[in-house]
Amino acid sequence: LLFASKLRLQRASQTALAETIIHVAKTAKDELSGKDANAGAVVVQDPESAEILAIASYPTYDLSRYKESAYYNEISSKKVSHLVNRATSGLYEPGSTFKVLTAFAALEENIIEKDTVIRDLGSYTKYAPSYSPRCWIYARHGYTHGNQTVITALQNSCNYYFFDIGDRLGIDKLNEYST
């Protein structure tokens, strides 16, 4: 991309990130749906070259005012740090983005086929009682997604489905594919 295009994309990324976080926090009903949203990051990459086209972190600060001690004191005393670049310095679990990799690995390893059905039972109890993760819909609403294929499980972000196929794959294969 040309410099001017990258600059527009950078500004658009920063604006969209800030507006989205503010909107989610204002419109969410509870913490499970984002009421506590107060920070985030965006990284835009070219899917062919992997070139980073834009990178944004929220909340952020005005670099032109950074040397002003009053401004610095204001932003450094905030509950949510404005001084952390969440895109480059934040440590976050991959969350639902890992489901795509898990699906790909399970399909590649013939653990599942595109029409393999797994019934979401809400709570994945294979490792109970020490560990029984739950599907988000079961935790939030008390019901399940029911029968899921890999396509519907991705569409619904069905945790139960991916707990099951991740277990079938095993940690070594998940590690191999994620590496």
PDB file of C-alpha atoms in Angstrom:
ATOM      1  CA  LEU A   1       0.000   0.000   0.000  1.00  0.00           C
ATOM      2  CA  LEU A   2       1.050   3.563  -0.547  1.00  0.00           C
ATOM      3  CA  PHE A   3       1.941   5.677   2.467  1.00  0.00           C
ATOM      4  CA  ALA A   4      -1.263   7.760   2.267  1.00  0.00           C
ATOM      5  CA  SER A   5      -3.363   4.591   2.084  1.00  0.00           C
ATOM      6  CA  LYS A   6      -1.538   3.096   5.073  1.00  0.00           C
ATOM      7  CA  LEU A   7      -2.058   6.296   7.026  1.00  0.00           C
ATOM      8  CA  ARG A   8      -5.804   6.239   6.254  1.00  0.00           C
ATOM      9  CA  LEU A   9      -5.974   2.565   7.244  1.00  0.00           C
ATOM     10  CA  GLN A  10      -4.096   3.312  10.482  1.00  0.00           C
ATOM     11  CA  ARG A  11      -6.449   6.150  11.379  1.00  0.00           C
ATOM     12  CA  ALA A  12      -9.496   4.075  10.463  1.00  0.00           C
ATOM     13  CA  SER A  13      -8.234   1.183  12.606  1.00  0.00           C
ATOM     14  CA  GLN A  14      -7.666   3.428  15.622  1.00  0.00           C
ATOM     15  CA  THR A  15     -11.053   5.107  15.235  1.00  0.00           C
ATOM     16  CA  ALA A  16     -12.951   1.852  14.682  1.00  0.00           C
ATOM     17  CA  LEU A  17     -11.256   0.207  17.681  1.00  0.00           C
ATOM     18  CA  ALA A  18     -12.060   3.092  20.036  1.00  0.00           C
ATOM     19  CA  GLU A  19     -15.630   3.457  18.784  1.00  0.00           C
ATOM     20  CA  THR A  20     -16.272  -0.289  19.014  1.00  0.00           C
ATOM     21  CA  ILE A  21     -14.999  -0.608  22.586  1.00  0.00           C
ATOM     22  CA  ILE A  22     -17.014   2.415  23.705  1.00  0.00           C
ATOM     23  CA  HIS A  23     -20.133   1.116  21.914  1.00  0.00           C
ATOM     24  CA  VAL A  24     -19.808  -2.394  23.389  1.00  0.00           C
ATOM     25  CA  ALA A  25     -19.351  -1.051  26.918  1.00  0.00           C
ATOM     26  CA  LYS A  26     -22.357   1.288  26.570  1.00  0.00           C
ATOM     27  CA  THR A  27     -24.761  -1.214  25.011  1.00  0.00           C
ATOM     28  CA  ALA A  28     -23.837  -4.481  26.757  1.00  0.00           C
ATOM     29  CA  LYS A  29     -26.168  -5.783  29.437  1.00  0.00           C
ATOM     30  CA  ASP A  30     -23.520  -7.403  31.672  1.00  0.00           C
ATOM     31  CA  GLU A  31     -19.827  -8.332  31.880  1.00  0.00           C
ATOM     32  CA  LEU A  32     -20.370 -11.515  29.863  1.00  0.00           C
ATOM     33  CA  SER A  33     -21.548  -9.448  26.923  1.00  0.00           C
ATOM     34  CA  GLY A  34     -18.886  -6.722  27.255  1.00  0.00           C
ATOM     35  CA  LYS A  35     -20.157  -4.202  29.833  1.00  0.00           C
ATOM     36  CA  ASP A  36     -16.614  -4.132  31.223  1.00  0.00           C
ATOM     37  CA  ALA A  37     -14.982  -3.543  27.801  1.00  0.00           C
ATOM     38  CA  ASN A  38     -12.325  -0.878  28.274  1.00  0.00           C
ATOM     39  CA  ALA A  39      -9.288  -1.865  26.207  1.00  0.00           C
ATOM     40  CA  GLY A  40      -8.269  -3.704  23.066  1.00  0.00           C
ATOM     41  CA  ALA A  41      -6.006  -3.977  20.067  1.00  0.00           C
ATOM     42  CA  VAL A  42      -6.190  -4.340  16.296  1.00  0.00           C
ATOM     43  CA  VAL A  43      -3.550  -5.662  13.926  1.00  0.00           C
ATOM     44  CA  VAL A  44      -4.254  -5.589  10.183  1.00  0.00           C
ATOM     45  CA  GLN A  45      -2.059  -7.828   8.053  1.00  0.00           C
ATOM     46  CA  ASP A  46      -1.826  -8.485   4.351  1.00  0.00           C
ATOM     47  CA  PRO A  47      -2.927 -12.147   4.111  1.00  0.00           C
ATOM     48  CA  GLU A  48      -0.509 -12.880   1.277  1.00  0.00           C
ATOM     49  CA  SER A  49       2.699 -11.215   2.474  1.00  0.00           C
ATOM     50  CA  ALA A  50       1.941 -11.040   6.241  1.00  0.00           C
ATOM     51  CA  GLU A  51       3.017  -7.381   6.104  1.00  0.00           C
ATOM     52  CA  ILE A  52       1.541  -5.400   8.979  1.00  0.00           C
ATOM     53  CA  LEU A  53      -0.593  -2.664   7.437  1.00  0.00           C
ATOM     54  CA  ALA A  54      -1.967  -1.084  10.626  1.00  0.00           C
ATOM     55  CA  ILE A  55      -1.706  -1.587  14.356  1.00  0.00           C
ATOM     56  CA  ALA A  56      -3.787   0.106  17.043  1.00  0.00           C
ATOM     57  CA  SER A  57      -4.161  -0.048  20.802  1.00  0.00           C
ATOM     58  CA  TYR A  58      -6.898   1.417  22.998  1.00  0.00           C
ATOM     59  CA  PRO A  59      -6.864   3.383  25.180  1.00  0.00           C
ATOM     60  CA  THR A  60      -3.954   5.357  23.840  1.00  0.00           C
ATOM     61  CA  TYR A  61      -2.434   8.788  24.368  1.00  0.00           C
ATOM     62  CA  ASP A  62      -1.478  11.887  22.427  1.00  0.00           C
ATOM     63  CA  LEU A  63       2.238  11.557  21.689  1.00  0.00           C
ATOM     64  CA  SER A  64       2.537  15.304  21.077  1.00  0.00           C
ATOM     65  CA  ARG A  65       1.483  15.921  24.715  1.00  0.00           C
ATOM     66  CA  TYR A  66       3.495  13.088  26.266  1.00  0.00           C
ATOM     67  CA  LYS A  67       6.253  15.415  27.601  1.00  0.00           C
ATOM     68  CA  GLU A  68       3.742  17.541  29.527  1.00  0.00           C
ATOM     69  CA  SER A  69       3.994  16.403  33.128  1.00  0.00           C
ATOM     70  CA  ALA A  70       0.327  17.137  33.893  1.00  0.00           C
ATOM     71  CA  TYR A  71      -0.775  15.109  30.878  1.00  0.00           C
ATOM     72  CA  TYR A  72       1.615  12.283  31.739  1.00  0.00           C
ATOM     73  CA  ASN A  73       0.379  12.235  35.346  1.00  0.00           C
ATOM     74  CA  GLU A  74      -3.223  12.142  34.103  1.00  0.00           C
ATOM     75  CA  ILE A  75      -2.762   9.212  31.731  1.00  0.00           C
ATOM     76  CA  SER A  76      -0.393   7.248  33.973  1.00  0.00           C
ATOM     77  CA  SER A  77      -2.846   7.353  36.879  1.00  0.00           C
ATOM     78  CA  LYS A  78      -5.767   5.897  34.905  1.00  0.00           C
ATOM     79  CA  LYS A  79      -7.218   2.579  36.079  1.00  0.00           C
ATOM     80  CA  VAL A  80      -6.738   1.161  32.579  1.00  0.00           C
ATOM     81  CA  SER A  81      -3.250   2.031  31.370  1.00  0.00           C
ATOM     82  CA  HIS A  82      -3.019   4.268  28.344  1.00  0.00           C
ATOM     83  CA  LEU A  83       0.718   3.594  28.178  1.00  0.00           C
ATOM     84  CA  VAL A  84       0.527  -0.109  27.252  1.00  0.00           C
ATOM     85  CA  ASN A  85       0.479  -0.982  23.586  1.00  0.00           C
ATOM     86  CA  ARG A  86      -1.859  -3.965  23.786  1.00  0.00           C
ATOM     87  CA  ALA A  87      -1.103  -5.013  20.216  1.00  0.00           C
ATOM     88  CA  THR A  88       2.618  -5.486  20.856  1.00  0.00           C
ATOM     89  CA  SER A  89       2.998  -5.842  24.619  1.00  0.00           C
ATOM     90  CA  GLY A  90      -0.220  -7.436  25.797  1.00  0.00           C
ATOM     91  CA  LEU A  91      -0.292 -11.112  26.718  1.00  0.00           C
ATOM     92  CA  TYR A  92      -3.641 -12.636  25.862  1.00  0.00           C
ATOM     93  CA  GLU A  93      -5.014 -16.101  25.473  1.00  0.00           C
ATOM     94  CA  PRO A  94      -5.998 -16.728  21.858  1.00  0.00           C
ATOM     95  CA  GLY A  95      -9.628 -17.427  22.782  1.00  0.00           C
ATOM     96  CA  SER A  96     -12.039 -18.298  19.994  1.00  0.00           C
ATOM     97  CA  THR A  97      -9.537 -17.459  17.262  1.00  0.00           C
ATOM     98  CA  PHE A  98      -7.842 -20.756  18.164  1.00  0.00           C
ATOM     99  CA  LYS A  99     -10.986 -22.636  17.098  1.00  0.00           C
ATOM    100  CA  VAL A 100     -10.129 -22.112  13.421  1.00  0.00           C
ATOM    101  CA  LEU A 101      -6.710 -23.702  13.905  1.00  0.00           C
ATOM    102  CA  THR A 102      -8.220 -26.562  15.934  1.00  0.00           C
ATOM    103  CA  ALA A 103     -10.798 -27.194  13.192  1.00  0.00           C
ATOM    104  CA  PHE A 104      -8.118 -27.126  10.500  1.00  0.00           C
ATOM    105  CA  ALA A 105      -5.874 -29.548  12.408  1.00  0.00           C
ATOM    106  CA  ALA A 106      -8.754 -31.952  13.135  1.00  0.00           C
ATOM    107  CA  LEU A 107      -9.790 -31.950   9.473  1.00  0.00           C
ATOM    108  CA  GLU A 108      -6.206 -32.406   8.257  1.00  0.00           C
ATOM    109  CA  GLU A 109      -5.586 -35.263  10.705  1.00  0.00           C
ATOM    110  CA  ASN A 110      -8.892 -36.942   9.760  1.00  0.00           C
ATOM    111  CA  ILE A 111     -10.101 -36.658  13.365  1.00  0.00           C
ATOM    112  CA  ILE A 112     -13.328 -35.225  11.951  1.00  0.00           C
ATOM    113  CA  GLU A 113     -14.920 -34.676   8.564  1.00  0.00           C
ATOM    114  CA  LYS A 114     -16.883 -31.583   7.624  1.00  0.00           C
ATOM    115  CA  ASP A 115     -20.148 -33.359   8.474  1.00  0.00           C
ATOM    116  CA  THR A 116     -19.036 -35.033  11.738  1.00  0.00           C
ATOM    117  CA  VAL A 117     -21.652 -34.223  14.389  1.00  0.00           C
ATOM    118  CA  ILE A 118     -20.819 -33.626  18.037  1.00  0.00           C
ATOM    119  CA  ARG A 119     -23.616 -32.866  20.483  1.00  0.00           C
ATOM    120  CA  ASP A 120     -22.952 -29.854  22.707  1.00  0.00           C
ATOM    121  CA  LEU A 121     -23.886 -30.991  26.217  1.00  0.00           C
ATOM    122  CA  GLY A 122     -23.006 -27.645  27.790  1.00  0.00           C
ATOM    123  CA  SER A 123     -20.359 -28.759  30.265  1.00  0.00           C
ATOM    124  CA  TYR A 124     -17.386 -30.807  28.989  1.00  0.00           C
ATOM    125  CA  THR A 125     -16.966 -33.314  31.815  1.00  0.00           C
ATOM    126  CA  LYS A 126     -14.192 -35.611  30.553  1.00  0.00           C
ATOM    127  CA  TYR A 127     -11.766 -34.202  33.132  1.00  0.00           C
ATOM    128  CA  ALA A 128     -14.325 -33.640  35.911  1.00  0.00           C
ATOM    129  CA  PRO A 129     -14.323 -32.921  38.732  1.00  0.00           C
ATOM    130  CA  SER A 130     -10.991 -31.094  38.492  1.00  0.00           C
ATOM    131  CA  TYR A 131     -11.802 -29.346  35.221  1.00  0.00           C
ATOM    132  CA  SER A 132     -15.176 -29.004  33.487  1.00  0.00           C
ATOM    133  CA  PRO A 133     -15.144 -26.124  31.000  1.00  0.00           C
ATOM    134  CA  ARG A 134     -18.480 -24.975  29.633  1.00  0.00           C
ATOM    135  CA  CYS A 135     -19.732 -23.710  26.333  1.00  0.00           C
ATOM    136  CA  TRP A 136     -20.338 -19.973  26.457  1.00  0.00           C
ATOM    137  CA  ILE A 137     -24.038 -20.334  25.627  1.00  0.00           C
ATOM    138  CA  TYR A 138     -24.545 -22.823  28.442  1.00  0.00           C
ATOM    139  CA  ALA A 139     -22.697 -20.594  30.915  1.00  0.00           C
ATOM    140  CA  ARG A 140     -24.667 -17.524  29.854  1.00  0.00           C
ATOM    141  CA  HIS A 141     -28.137 -18.899  29.087  1.00  0.00           C
ATOM    142  CA  GLY A 142     -28.312 -22.449  30.467  1.00  0.00           C
ATOM    143  CA  TYR A 143     -28.923 -24.187  27.143  1.00  0.00           C
ATOM    144  CA  THR A 144     -26.674 -25.714  24.483  1.00  0.00           C
ATOM    145  CA  HIS A 145     -26.038 -25.458  20.755  1.00  0.00           C
ATOM    146  CA  GLY A 146     -27.214 -29.073  20.299  1.00  0.00           C
ATOM    147  CA  ASN A 147     -25.787 -31.039  17.382  1.00  0.00           C
ATOM    148  CA  GLN A 148     -22.873 -29.272  15.714  1.00  0.00           C
ATOM    149  CA  THR A 149     -20.723 -29.884  12.652  1.00  0.00           C
ATOM    150  CA  VAL A 150     -17.403 -28.111  12.247  1.00  0.00           C
ATOM    151  CA  ILE A 151     -19.137 -25.425  10.160  1.00  0.00           C
ATOM    152  CA  THR A 152     -21.946 -24.774  12.664  1.00  0.00           C
ATOM    153  CA  ALA A 153     -19.495 -24.997  15.559  1.00  0.00           C
ATOM    154  CA  LEU A 154     -17.391 -22.240  13.977  1.00  0.00           C
ATOM    155  CA  GLN A 155     -20.503 -20.180  13.198  1.00  0.00           C
ATOM    156  CA  ASN A 156     -21.747 -20.543  16.797  1.00  0.00           C
ATOM    157  CA  SER A 157     -18.294 -20.412  18.391  1.00  0.00           C
ATOM    158  CA  CYS A 158     -19.277 -23.608  20.223  1.00  0.00           C
ATOM    159  CA  ASN A 159     -16.687 -24.205  22.941  1.00  0.00           C
ATOM    160  CA  TYR A 160     -17.912 -27.745  23.648  1.00  0.00           C
ATOM    161  CA  TYR A 161     -17.250 -28.871  20.064  1.00  0.00           C
ATOM    162  CA  PHE A 162     -13.684 -27.572  20.182  1.00  0.00           C
ATOM    163  CA  PHE A 163     -12.987 -29.008  23.647  1.00  0.00           C
ATOM    164  CA  ASP A 164     -13.954 -32.385  22.192  1.00  0.00           C
ATOM    165  CA  ILE A 165     -11.980 -32.236  18.948  1.00  0.00           C
ATOM    166  CA  GLY A 166      -9.022 -30.640  20.724  1.00  0.00           C
ATOM    167  CA  ASP A 167      -9.014 -33.572  23.133  1.00  0.00           C
ATOM    168  CA  ARG A 168      -9.228 -36.035  20.237  1.00  0.00           C
ATOM    169  CA  LEU A 169      -6.289 -34.327  18.521  1.00  0.00           C
ATOM    170  CA  GLY A 170      -4.158 -34.264  21.648  1.00  0.00           C
ATOM    171  CA  ILE A 171      -1.805 -31.597  22.898  1.00  0.00           C
ATOM    172  CA  ASP A 172       1.113 -32.687  20.723  1.00  0.00           C
ATOM    173  CA  LYS A 173      -0.835 -32.307  17.468  1.00  0.00           C
ATOM    174  CA  LEU A 174      -2.358 -29.002  18.618  1.00  0.00           C
ATOM    175  CA  ASN A 175       1.126 -27.770  19.443  1.00  0.00           C
ATOM    176  CA  GLU A 176       2.457 -28.982  16.081  1.00  0.00           C
ATOM    177  CA  TYR A 177      -0.227 -27.133  14.129  1.00  0.00           C
ATOM    178  CA  SER A 178      -0.075 -23.998  16.237  1.00  0.00           C
ATOM    179  CA  THR A 179       3.698 -23.853  15.826  1.00  0.00           C
TER     180      THR A 179
END
